Each structure stands twice: as C-alpha cells, then as structure tokens.
Short mmCIF file of C-alpha atoms and ligand atoms in Angstrom, two decimals:
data_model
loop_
_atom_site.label_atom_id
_atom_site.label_comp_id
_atom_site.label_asym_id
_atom_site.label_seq_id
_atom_site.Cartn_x
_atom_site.Cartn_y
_atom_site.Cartn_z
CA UNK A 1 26.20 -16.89 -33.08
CA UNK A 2 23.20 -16.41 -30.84
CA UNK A 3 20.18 -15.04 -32.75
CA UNK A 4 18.53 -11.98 -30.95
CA UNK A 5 15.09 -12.24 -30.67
CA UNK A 6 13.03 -9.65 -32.81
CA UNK A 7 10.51 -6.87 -31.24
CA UNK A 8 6.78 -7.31 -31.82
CA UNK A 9 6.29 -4.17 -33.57
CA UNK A 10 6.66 -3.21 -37.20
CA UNK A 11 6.14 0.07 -38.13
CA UNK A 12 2.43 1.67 -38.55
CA UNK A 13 1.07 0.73 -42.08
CA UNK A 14 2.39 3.31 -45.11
CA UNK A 15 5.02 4.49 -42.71
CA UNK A 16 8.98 3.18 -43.44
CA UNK A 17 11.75 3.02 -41.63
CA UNK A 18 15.06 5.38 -43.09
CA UNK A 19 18.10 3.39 -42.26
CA UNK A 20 21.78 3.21 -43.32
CA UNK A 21 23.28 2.95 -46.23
CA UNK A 22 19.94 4.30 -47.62
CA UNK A 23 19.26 6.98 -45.25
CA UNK A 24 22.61 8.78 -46.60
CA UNK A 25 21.21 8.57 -49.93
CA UNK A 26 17.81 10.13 -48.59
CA UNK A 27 19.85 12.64 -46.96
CA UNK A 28 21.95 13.64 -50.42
CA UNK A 29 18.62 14.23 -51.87
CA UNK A 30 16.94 16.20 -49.54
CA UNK A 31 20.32 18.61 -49.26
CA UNK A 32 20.48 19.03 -53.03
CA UNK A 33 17.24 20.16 -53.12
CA UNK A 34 17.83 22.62 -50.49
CA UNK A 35 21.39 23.97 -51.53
CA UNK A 36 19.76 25.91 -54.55
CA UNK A 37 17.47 27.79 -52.05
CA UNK A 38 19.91 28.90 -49.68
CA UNK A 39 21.82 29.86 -52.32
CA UNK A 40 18.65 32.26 -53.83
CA UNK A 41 18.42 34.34 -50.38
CA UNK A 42 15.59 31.83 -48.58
CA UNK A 43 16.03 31.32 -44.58
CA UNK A 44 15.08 28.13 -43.15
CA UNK A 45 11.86 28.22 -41.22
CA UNK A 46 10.71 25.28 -38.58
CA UNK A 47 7.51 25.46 -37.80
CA UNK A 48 5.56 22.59 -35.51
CA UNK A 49 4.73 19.27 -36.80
CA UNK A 50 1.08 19.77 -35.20
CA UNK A 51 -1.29 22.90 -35.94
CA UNK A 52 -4.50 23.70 -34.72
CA UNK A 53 -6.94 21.67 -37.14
CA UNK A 54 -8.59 25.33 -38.46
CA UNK A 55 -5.39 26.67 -40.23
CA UNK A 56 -5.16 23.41 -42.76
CA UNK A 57 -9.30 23.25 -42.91
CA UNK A 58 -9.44 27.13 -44.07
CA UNK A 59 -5.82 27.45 -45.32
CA UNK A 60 -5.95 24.35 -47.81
CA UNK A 61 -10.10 24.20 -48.51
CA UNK A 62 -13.06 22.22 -47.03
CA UNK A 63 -13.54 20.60 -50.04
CA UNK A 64 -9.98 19.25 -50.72
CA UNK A 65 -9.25 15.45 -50.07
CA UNK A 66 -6.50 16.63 -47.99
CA UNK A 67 -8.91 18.18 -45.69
CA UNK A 68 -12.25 15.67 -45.85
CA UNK A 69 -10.36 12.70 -46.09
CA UNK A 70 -6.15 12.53 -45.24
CA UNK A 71 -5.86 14.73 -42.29
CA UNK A 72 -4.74 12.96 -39.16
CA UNK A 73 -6.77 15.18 -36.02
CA UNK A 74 -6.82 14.59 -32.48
CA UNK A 75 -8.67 16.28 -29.38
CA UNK A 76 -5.73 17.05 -26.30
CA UNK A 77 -6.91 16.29 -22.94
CA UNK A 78 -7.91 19.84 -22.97
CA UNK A 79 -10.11 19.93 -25.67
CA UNK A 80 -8.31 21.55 -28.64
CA UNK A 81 -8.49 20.21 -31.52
CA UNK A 82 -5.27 19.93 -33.68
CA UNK A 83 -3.96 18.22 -36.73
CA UNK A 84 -0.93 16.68 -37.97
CA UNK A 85 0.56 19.39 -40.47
CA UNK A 86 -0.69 17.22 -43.78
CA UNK A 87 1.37 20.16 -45.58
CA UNK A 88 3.67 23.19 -45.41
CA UNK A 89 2.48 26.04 -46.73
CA UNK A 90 -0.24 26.84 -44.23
CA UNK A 91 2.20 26.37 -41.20
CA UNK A 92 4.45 28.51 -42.97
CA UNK A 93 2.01 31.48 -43.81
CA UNK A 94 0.75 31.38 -40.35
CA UNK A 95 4.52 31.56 -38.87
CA UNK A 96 5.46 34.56 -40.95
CA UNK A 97 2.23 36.68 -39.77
CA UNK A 98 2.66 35.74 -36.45
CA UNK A 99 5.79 36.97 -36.36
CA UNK A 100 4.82 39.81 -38.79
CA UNK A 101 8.00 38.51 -40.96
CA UNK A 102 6.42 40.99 -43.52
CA UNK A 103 6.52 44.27 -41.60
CA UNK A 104 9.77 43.45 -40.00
CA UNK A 105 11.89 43.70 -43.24
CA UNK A 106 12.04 43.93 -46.63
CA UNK A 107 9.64 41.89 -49.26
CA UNK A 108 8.91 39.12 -50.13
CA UNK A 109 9.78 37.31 -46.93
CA UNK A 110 11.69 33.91 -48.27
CA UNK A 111 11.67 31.01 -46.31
CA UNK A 112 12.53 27.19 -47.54
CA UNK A 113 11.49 24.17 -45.10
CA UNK A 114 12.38 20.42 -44.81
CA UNK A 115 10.02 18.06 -42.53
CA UNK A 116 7.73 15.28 -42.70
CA UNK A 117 4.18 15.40 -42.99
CA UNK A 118 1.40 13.09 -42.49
CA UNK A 119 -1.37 12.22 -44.69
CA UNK A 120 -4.43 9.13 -44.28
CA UNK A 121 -3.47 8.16 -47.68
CA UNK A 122 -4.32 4.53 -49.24
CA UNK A 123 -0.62 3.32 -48.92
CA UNK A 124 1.82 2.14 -52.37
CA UNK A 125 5.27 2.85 -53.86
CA UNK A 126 5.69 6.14 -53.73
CA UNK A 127 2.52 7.20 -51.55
CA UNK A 128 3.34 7.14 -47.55
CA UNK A 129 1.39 8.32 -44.59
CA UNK A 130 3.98 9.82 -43.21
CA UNK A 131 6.17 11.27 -45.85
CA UNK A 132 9.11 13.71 -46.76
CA UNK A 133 8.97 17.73 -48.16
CA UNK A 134 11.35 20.26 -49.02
CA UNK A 135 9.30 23.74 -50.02
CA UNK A 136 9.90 26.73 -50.68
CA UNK A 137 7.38 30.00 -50.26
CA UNK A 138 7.96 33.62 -51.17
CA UNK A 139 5.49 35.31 -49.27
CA UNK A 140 4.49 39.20 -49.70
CA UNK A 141 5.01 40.28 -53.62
CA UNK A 142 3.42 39.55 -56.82
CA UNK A 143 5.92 39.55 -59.24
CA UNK A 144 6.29 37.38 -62.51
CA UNK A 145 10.24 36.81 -61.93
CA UNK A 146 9.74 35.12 -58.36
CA UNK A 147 7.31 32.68 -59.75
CA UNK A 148 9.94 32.14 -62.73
CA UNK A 149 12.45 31.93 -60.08
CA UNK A 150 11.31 29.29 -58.18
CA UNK A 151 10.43 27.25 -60.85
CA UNK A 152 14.32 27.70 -62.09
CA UNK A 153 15.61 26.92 -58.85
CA UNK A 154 13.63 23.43 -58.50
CA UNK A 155 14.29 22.50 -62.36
CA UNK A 156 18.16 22.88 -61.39
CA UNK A 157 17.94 20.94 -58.20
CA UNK A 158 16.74 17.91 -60.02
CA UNK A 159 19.19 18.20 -62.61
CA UNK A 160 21.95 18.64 -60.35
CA UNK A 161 20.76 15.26 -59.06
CA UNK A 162 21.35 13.83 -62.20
CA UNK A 163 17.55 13.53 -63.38
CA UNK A 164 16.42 14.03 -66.94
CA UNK A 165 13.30 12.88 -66.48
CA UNK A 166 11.42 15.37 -64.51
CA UNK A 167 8.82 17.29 -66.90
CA UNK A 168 7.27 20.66 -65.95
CA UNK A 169 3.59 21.26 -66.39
CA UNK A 170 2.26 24.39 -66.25
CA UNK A 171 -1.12 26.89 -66.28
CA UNK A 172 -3.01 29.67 -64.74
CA UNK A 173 -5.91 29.32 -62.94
CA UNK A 174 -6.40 33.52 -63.07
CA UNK A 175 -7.74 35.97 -60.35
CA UNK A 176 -10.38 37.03 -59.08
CA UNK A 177 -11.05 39.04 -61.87
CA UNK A 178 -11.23 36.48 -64.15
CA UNK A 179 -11.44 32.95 -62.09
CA UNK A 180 -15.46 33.94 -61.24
CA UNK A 181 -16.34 34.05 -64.76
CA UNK A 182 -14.64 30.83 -65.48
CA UNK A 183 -15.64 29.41 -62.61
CA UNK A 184 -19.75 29.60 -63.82
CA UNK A 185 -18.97 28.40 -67.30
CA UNK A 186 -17.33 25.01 -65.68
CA UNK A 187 -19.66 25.02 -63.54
CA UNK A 188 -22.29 25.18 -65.90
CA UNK A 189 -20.43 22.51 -68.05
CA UNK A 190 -20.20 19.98 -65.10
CA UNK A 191 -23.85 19.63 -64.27
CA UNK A 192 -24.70 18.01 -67.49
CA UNK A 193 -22.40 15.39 -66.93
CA UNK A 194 -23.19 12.26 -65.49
CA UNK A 195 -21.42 12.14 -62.24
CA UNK A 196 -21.91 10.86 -58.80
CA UNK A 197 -22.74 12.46 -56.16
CA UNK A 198 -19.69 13.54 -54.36
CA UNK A 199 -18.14 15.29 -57.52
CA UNK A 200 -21.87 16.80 -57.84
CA UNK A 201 -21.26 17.94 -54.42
CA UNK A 202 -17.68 19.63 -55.18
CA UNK A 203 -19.44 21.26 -59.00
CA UNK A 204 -20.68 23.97 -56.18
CA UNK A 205 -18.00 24.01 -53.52
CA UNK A 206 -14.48 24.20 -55.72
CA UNK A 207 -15.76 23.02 -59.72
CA UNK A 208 -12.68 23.57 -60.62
CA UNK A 209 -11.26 20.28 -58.44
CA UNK A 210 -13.05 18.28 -60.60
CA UNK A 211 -10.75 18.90 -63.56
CA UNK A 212 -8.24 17.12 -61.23
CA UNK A 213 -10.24 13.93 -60.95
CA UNK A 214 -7.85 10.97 -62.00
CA UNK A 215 -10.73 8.42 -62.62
CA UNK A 216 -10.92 7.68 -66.72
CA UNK A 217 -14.71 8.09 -66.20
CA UNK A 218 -14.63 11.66 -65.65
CA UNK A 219 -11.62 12.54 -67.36
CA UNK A 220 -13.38 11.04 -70.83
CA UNK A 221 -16.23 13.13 -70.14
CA UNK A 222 -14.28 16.65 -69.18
CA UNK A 223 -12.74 16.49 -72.94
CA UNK A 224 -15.04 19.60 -73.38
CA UNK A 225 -14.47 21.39 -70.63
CA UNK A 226 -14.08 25.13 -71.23
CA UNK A 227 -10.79 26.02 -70.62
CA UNK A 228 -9.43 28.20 -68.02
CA UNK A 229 -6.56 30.28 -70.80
CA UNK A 230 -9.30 31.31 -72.55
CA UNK A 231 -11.02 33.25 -69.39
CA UNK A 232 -7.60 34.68 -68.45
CA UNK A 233 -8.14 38.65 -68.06
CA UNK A 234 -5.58 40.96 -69.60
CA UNK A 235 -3.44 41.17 -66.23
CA UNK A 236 -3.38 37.27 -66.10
CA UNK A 237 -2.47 36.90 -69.58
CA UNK A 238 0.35 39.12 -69.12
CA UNK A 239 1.52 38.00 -65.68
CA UNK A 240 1.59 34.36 -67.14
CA UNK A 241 3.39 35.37 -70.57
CA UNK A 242 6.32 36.63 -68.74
CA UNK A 243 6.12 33.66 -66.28
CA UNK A 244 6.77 31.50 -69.28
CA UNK A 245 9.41 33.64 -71.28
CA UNK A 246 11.59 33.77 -67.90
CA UNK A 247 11.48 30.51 -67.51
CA UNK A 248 12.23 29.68 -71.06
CA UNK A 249 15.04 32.14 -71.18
CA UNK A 250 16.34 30.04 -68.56
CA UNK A 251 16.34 26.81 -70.56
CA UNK A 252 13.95 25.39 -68.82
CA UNK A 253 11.10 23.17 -70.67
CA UNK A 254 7.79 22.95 -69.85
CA UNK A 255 4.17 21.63 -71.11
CA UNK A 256 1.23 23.87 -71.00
CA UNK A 257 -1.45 21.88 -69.16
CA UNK A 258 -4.96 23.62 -68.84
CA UNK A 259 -5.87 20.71 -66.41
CA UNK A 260 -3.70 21.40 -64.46
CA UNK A 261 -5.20 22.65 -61.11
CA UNK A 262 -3.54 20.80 -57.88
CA UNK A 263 -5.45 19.37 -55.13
CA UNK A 264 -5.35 22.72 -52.95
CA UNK A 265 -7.67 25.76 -52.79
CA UNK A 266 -5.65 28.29 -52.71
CA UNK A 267 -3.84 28.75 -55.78
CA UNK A 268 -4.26 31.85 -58.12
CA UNK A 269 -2.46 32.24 -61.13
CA UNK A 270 0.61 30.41 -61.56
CA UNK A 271 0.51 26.74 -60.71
CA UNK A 272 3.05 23.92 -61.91
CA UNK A 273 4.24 20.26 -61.45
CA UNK A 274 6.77 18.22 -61.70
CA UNK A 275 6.30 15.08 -62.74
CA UNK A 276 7.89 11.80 -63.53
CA UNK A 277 7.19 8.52 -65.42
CA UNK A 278 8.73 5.77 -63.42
CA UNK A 279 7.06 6.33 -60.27
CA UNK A 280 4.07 3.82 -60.99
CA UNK A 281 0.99 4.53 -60.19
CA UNK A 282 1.34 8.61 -59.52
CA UNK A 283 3.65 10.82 -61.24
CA UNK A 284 4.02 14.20 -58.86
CA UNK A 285 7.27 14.53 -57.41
CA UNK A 286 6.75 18.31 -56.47
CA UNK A 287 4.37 21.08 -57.16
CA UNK A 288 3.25 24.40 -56.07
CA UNK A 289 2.02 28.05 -57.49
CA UNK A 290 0.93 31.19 -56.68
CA UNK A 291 -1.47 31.72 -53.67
CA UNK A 292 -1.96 35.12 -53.69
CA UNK A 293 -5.44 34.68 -51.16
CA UNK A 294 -4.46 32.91 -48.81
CA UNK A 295 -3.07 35.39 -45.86
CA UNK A 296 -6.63 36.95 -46.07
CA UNK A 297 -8.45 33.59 -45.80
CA UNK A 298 -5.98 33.15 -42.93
CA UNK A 299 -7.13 36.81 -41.16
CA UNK A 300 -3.70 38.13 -42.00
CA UNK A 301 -3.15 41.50 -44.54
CA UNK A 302 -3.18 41.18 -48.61
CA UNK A 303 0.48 39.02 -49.55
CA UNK A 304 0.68 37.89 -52.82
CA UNK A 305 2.77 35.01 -52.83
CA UNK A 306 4.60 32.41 -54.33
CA UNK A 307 6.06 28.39 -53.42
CA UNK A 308 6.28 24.78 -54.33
CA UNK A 309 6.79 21.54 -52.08
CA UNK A 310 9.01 18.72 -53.56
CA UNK A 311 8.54 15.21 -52.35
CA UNK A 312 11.89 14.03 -51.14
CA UNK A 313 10.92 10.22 -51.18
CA UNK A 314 9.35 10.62 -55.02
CA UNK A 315 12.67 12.59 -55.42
CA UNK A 316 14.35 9.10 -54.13
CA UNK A 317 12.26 6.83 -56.29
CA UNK A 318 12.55 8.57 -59.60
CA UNK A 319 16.68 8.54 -59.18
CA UNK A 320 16.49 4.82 -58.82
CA UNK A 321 14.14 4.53 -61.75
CA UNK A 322 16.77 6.46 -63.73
CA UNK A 323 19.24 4.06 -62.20
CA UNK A 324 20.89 7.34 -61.23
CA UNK A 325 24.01 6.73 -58.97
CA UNK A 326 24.29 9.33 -56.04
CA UNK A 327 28.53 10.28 -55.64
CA UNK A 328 27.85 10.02 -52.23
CA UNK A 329 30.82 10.65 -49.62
CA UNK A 330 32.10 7.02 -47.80
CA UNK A 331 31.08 7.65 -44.11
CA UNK A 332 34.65 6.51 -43.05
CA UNK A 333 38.16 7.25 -44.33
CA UNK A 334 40.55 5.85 -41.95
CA UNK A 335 39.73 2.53 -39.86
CA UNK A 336 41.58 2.02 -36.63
CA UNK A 337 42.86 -1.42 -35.84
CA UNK A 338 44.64 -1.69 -31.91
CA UNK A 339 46.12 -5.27 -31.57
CA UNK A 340 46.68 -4.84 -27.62
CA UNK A 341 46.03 -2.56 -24.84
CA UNK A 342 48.38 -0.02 -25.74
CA UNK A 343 47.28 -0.17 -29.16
CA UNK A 344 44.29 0.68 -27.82
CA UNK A 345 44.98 3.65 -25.71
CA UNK A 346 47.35 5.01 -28.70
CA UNK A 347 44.97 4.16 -31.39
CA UNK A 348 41.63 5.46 -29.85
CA UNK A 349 43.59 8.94 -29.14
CA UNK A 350 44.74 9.04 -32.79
CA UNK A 351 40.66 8.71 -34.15
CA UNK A 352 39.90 11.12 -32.03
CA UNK A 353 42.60 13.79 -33.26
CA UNK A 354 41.85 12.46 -37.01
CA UNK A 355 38.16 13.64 -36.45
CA UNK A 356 39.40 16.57 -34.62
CA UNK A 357 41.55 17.45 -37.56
CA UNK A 358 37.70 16.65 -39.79
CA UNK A 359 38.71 12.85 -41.50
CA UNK A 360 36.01 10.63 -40.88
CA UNK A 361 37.46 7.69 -38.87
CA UNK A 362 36.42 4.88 -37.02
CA UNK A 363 36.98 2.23 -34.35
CA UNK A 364 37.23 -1.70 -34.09
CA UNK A 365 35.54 -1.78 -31.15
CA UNK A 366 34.78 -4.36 -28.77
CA UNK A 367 38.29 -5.94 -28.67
CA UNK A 368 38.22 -8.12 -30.87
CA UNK A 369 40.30 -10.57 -33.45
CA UNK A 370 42.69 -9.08 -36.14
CA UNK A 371 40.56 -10.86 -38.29
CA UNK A 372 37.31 -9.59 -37.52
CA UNK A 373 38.39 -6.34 -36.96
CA UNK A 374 39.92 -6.59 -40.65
CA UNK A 375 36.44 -7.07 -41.80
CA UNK A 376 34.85 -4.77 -40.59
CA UNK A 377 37.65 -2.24 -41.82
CA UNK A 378 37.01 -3.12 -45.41
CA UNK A 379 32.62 -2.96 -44.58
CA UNK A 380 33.27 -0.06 -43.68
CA UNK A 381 34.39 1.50 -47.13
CA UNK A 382 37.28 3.34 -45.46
CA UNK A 383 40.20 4.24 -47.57
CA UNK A 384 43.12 3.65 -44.96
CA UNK A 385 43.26 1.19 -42.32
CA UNK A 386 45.64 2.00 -39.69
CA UNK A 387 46.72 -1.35 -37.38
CA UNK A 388 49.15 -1.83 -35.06
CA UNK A 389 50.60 -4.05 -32.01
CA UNK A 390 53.20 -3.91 -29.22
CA UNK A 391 55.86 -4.41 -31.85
CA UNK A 392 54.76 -0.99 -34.17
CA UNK A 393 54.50 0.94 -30.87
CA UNK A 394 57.47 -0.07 -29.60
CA UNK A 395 59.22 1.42 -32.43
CA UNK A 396 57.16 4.17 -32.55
CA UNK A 397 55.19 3.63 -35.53
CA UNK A 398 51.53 2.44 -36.95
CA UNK A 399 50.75 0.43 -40.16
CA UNK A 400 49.02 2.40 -42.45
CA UNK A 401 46.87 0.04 -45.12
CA UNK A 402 45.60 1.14 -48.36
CA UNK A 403 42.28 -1.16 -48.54
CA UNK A 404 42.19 -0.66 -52.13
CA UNK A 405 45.54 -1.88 -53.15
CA UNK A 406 46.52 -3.12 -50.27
CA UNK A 407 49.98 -1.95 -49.85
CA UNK A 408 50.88 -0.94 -46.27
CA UNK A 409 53.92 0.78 -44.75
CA UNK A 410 55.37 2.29 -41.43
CA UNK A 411 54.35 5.83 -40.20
CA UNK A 412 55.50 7.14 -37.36
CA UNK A 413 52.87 7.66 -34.65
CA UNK A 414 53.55 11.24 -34.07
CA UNK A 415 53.03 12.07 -37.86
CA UNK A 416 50.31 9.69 -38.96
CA UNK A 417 47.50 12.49 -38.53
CA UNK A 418 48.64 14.53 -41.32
CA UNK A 419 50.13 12.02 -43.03
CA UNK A 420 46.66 10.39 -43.41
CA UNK A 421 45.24 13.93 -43.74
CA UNK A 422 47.78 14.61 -46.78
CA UNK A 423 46.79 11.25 -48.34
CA UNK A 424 43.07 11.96 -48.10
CA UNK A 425 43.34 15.51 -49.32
P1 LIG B 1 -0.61 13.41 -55.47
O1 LIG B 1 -1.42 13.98 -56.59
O2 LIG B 1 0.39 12.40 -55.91
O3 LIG B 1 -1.45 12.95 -54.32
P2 LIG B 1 -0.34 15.95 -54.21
O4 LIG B 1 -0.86 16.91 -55.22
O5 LIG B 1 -1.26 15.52 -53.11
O6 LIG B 1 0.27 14.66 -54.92
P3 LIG B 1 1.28 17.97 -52.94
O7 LIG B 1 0.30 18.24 -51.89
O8 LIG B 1 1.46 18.95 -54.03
O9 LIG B 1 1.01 16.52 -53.58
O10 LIG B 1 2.70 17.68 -52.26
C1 LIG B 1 3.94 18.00 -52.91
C2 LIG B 1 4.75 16.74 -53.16
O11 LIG B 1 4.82 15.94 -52.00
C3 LIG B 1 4.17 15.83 -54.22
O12 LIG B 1 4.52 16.25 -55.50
C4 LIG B 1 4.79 14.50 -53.86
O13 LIG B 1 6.12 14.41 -54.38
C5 LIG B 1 4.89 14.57 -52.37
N1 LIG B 1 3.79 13.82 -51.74
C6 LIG B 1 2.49 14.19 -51.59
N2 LIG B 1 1.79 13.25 -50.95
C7 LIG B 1 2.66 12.24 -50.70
C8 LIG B 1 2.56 10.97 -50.04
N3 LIG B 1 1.43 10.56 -49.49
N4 LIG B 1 3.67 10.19 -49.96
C9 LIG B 1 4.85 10.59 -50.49
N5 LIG B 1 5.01 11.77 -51.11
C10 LIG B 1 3.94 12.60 -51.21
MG1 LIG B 2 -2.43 13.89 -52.79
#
C-alpha cells in the first residue's frame, strides 16, 4: 500500500484533536451530564464563542487569573476589542438580560449550555487551552432549594456515569452584609505574612483569592486565617443550613471546606466543587455557586442567582482513572456486503430503507474483495452482516450473518428489513 504523505500541521499547543472511537465516548459524557438538566426544566442556551472583552473583565474580576493572565483577546479590523469566552456564565447572564429572559416569564430563568472555551493556560493532562463545559445557571431567585438542586442534579450525573469518586466540597463566602467584615479581618491577617508582591497586590483587590493560592508556601502560612463561617450573618447562616440539609436529605455527601473560594469574583454565598483524585496534578472536574451580584456589576436589575460548569474532558479523565467502562451504543448494526453490480444496486437500497426504518447500517464501499469487505464488516462492530451475489438475488434472497456466532441463513430480500429490525429489537 502507498503511504499518504502527512500535513505539516499539528494542532496548536494544549489543544487536542476529538476523533473516533473516542469522540463517542466524549460525546456519552457530555449527554449524561446534560440529560439530568433537561430533565429539571433548564432550556438550552447558545450564546457566541467570542464576547466583547468588558463582559469577562467586569463579569469574572480584574484581579482573577482568568482575566490578567488566560484570556485569549483580539482587536477586529474595526477596532473592538473582544475575547474568546474563557467561561460561561458571563455570556449567559448577558444573553438572558438582553433578551430580558427575566421579565418575559416566570422566575428563575433556567438555562443549561454545552461549548468549548478557551483559556492561555500552561498546558498538562487534564488542563487544555481550548477545553470542554457543560453548565448550568438559574438566574433571577434566591432560594436555598435551587442551590440544593443543582448540586443534586450534578452529583447524579456523575453517578449515573458510573463515578464514585467525585467528592463535593462546600462553603459560603456570605453577603454583603457579612463578606465586608470578613473581608478586613483577612485582610488584616494577610499583610503580616510574608508574601510577594503580586499576592500583596491581590490582599487589596479580592483578599479573599488568596485563600485559593495552591503554592505550599502560602497555604502553610494561611493555617490561621480567620475563617469565613465564623463571619456568616444570621441570613447566611440560615440560607447555608438549609443548603446543606437539602442536599443531605438527598443522599448526597459533601466536605465542608472554608477554603474554598473558586477563582471567580462573583460568587456570594453558596460555592462548591467537585473534585477528583486521579486527575494528577489538579483535581476540579466542575464547580460553581451562587452569584447573586453579578447582573448589577453587569448594568442589568438585582437577580440572585445560581450555576455550576462541569469540565467534560476532566469528566473523561476521571472515568478512565476509575477504569469505568462507558455501555456505549456500536455505531453500526447491520453491514452490507454486494458481491456484483446488482448486489450493489439491491444492497445500497436496502441500507438506505434499514436507516430509514432507524438501524444503524453501513456500506462496503469502494467495490471491493469479499474479503476485505468481510473485514471491515467485523471493524465495524456491527451485529449482522448482510452479503449477497448474483446467485442470492437470483433467488430472491440475501445472506444474513451473525458476526458473533457466525451462523448465516437465507432471507428473502423483500423481508430482510424487518427481519433485521425484529432481530435487533
Ligand atoms: P482549576 O482550578 O483546575 O484551574 P477552575 O476553577 O479554573 O479550575 P472553573 O473555571 O470552575 O475551573 O471551570 C469549571 C470546570 O471546567 C473545572 O472544574 C474543570 O473541570 C474545567 N476546566 C477549567 N479549566 C480547564 C482547562 N484549562 N482544561 C480543561 N478543563 C478545564
Ligand atoms: Mg483555572
């Protein structure tokens, strides 16, 4: 055989390639993880994979490493500045009141998404530039039971995957009746440590990112940090109780984790993650919380809301580490095998009325050996092969082949549709 010759490029670095047999179970994931919400009352919501660069600066914070450091912007020919979306939520928000999704019906608004997103990230296992989200956002109430609910609904996703791994840490970072307050003390309790300058820097823009800091020099010294739970005010306390006894009630586990803050500005109250051990070097495989200021900081009315994001290829990565096989469906049932023009015409025109009639069936195309054509029957991980010559069609009937035990027999031409459709059912 004659060896092709291969293209120049390679994809951009911390980008991959989705490609079959893989991509279906990419696919399997991203559709359980979507089935719950549809299922809860959220529409699906498409919103451009580009926004102008001031809805991610305001909408996800100045000081975030999202914004200063992994957002993809470009200047069009004229002038505007715009940004690859490096997240949902934002897009989202700004879809729904510019619609005015909240005034047009009845609240909260629910939408659930599914797209890629792009973020200058320092490429590994598990960390992409251009990478895949399913979220979720209930946009317009404040309401302890839509927080539990979404929370519920993501915890059942992964376990109708099949994982058992996926832990649930959660806090609240409070108000702002109570966040101020808390926000001094840290603040206070930051600038005696010994830090360098850019964490100095974020002590007076957003102290409470530093409690996020992954390096083991800062987490060793933040052992004493005051903690936000015991700043909570009285609503706060109460909101978050009945966060955690609906999700409990539901069976779900979860760890308290006061450092819990996420890498975003705009969360209030609740915030969660789920995370997972055998994903190397990071551990997130979805997150979100309550952002219940962030339609005003986008010029929009008061609308307390609610969401998460899930990482579809984390998602991916922590089923393989649990050596978790996917039931997926085989892409073919029934292979076609003409031996012969006629075969040919008759065969083609039976694939086509087997897909009609919804099997999945395919085609040895490109005319050739009974051999090869064989082959690429059984590759294909159909159940049924169906071959035939001059012979079969000159008494009026097709082989049909049972690639697993290999028996075959006669079927009449004229029946063989439902007669593969009966087999398959
Ligand atoms: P991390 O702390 O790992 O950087 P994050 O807090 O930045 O995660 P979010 O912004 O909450 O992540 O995004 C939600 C989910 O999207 C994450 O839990 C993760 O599964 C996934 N995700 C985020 N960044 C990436 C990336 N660069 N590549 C692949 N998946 C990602
Ligand atoms: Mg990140």
């Amino acid at each position: 055989m004659k060896t092709l010759p291969v293209s120049t490029f390679s994809a951009p670095k911390g980008t991959y390639d989705l490609l079959p047999p893989d991509s279906a179970a990419f696919l399997a994931v991203r559709e359980a993880l979507a089935a719950p919400l549809r299922g809860a009352g959220y529409g699906y919501v498409e919103t451009p994979g580009f926004e102008h660069v001031e809805l991610f600066s305001r909408g996800v914070g100045e000081s975030t490493d999202i914004v200063t450091k992994e957002m993809y912007t470009l200047t069009t020919k004229g002038g505007t500045r715009l940004a690859l979306r490096p997240e949902g939520t934002a897009s989202v928000l700004r879809a729904a009141l510019q619609a005015s999704l909240h005034r047009a019906g009845s609240l909260p608004v629910k939408l659930w998404y599914s797209g890629t997103y792009y973020r200058y990230e320092r490429p590994q296992a598990g960390r992409y530039r251009h990478f895949s989200q399913i979220g979720a956002e209930a946009i317009g109430t404040e309401d302890p039971a839509l927080d539990a609910e979404l929370i519920i609904l993501a915890a059942d996703a992964y376990r109708s995957l099949g994982l058992t791994g996926v832990r649930l840490l959660l806090n609240s970072l409070g108000d702002r009746e109570c966040r101020p307050a808390y926000r001094a003390a840290l603040q206070e309790f930051l600038r005696g440590l010994d830090l360098d300058e850019d964490t100095r820097a974020r002590i007076e823009i957003n102290p409470l990112r530093v409690l996020d800091d992954k390096r083991e020099s800062v987490r060793r010294q933040l052992a004493g940090a005051p903690a936000m739970s015991d700043h909570l005010c009285q609503a706060c306390k109460e909101y978050h109780e009945q966060v955690r006894d609906l999700i409990s009630g539901a069976g779900v586990a979860f760890t308290d984790d006061e450092r819990l803050v996420r890498g975003l500005d705009y969360y209030t109250r609740t915030t969660f993650e789920f995370v997972h051990d055998g994903l190397g070097s990071q551990s997130a495989v979805g997150g979100g919380g309550r952002y219940d200021g962030l339609s005003e900081m986008l010029g929009g009315p008061a609308l307390p809301s609610v969401g998460w994001a899930v990482g579809v290829d984390r998602t991916l990565l922590a089923l393989r580490a649990e050596g978790v096989v996917q039931d997926l469906p085989s892409p073919t049932d029934v292979f076609a095998v003409p031996l012969g023009d006629e075969a040919r015409r008759e065969l083609f025109a039976m694939v086509t009325a087997l897909r009609r009639a919804g099997v999945a069936a395919d085609f040895a195309y490109g005319g050739r050996g009974v051999k090869s054509a064989m082959k690429s029957a059984n590759r294909s991980g159909a159940r049924y092969a169906v071959v035939a010559g001059d012979r079969d069609l000159a008494e009026g009937v097709v082989q049909v082949k049972d690639l697993g035990s290999g028996e075959q027999s006669p079927v009449p031409l004229t029946a063989v549709v439902d007669d593969l459709r009966r087999r398959l059912a």
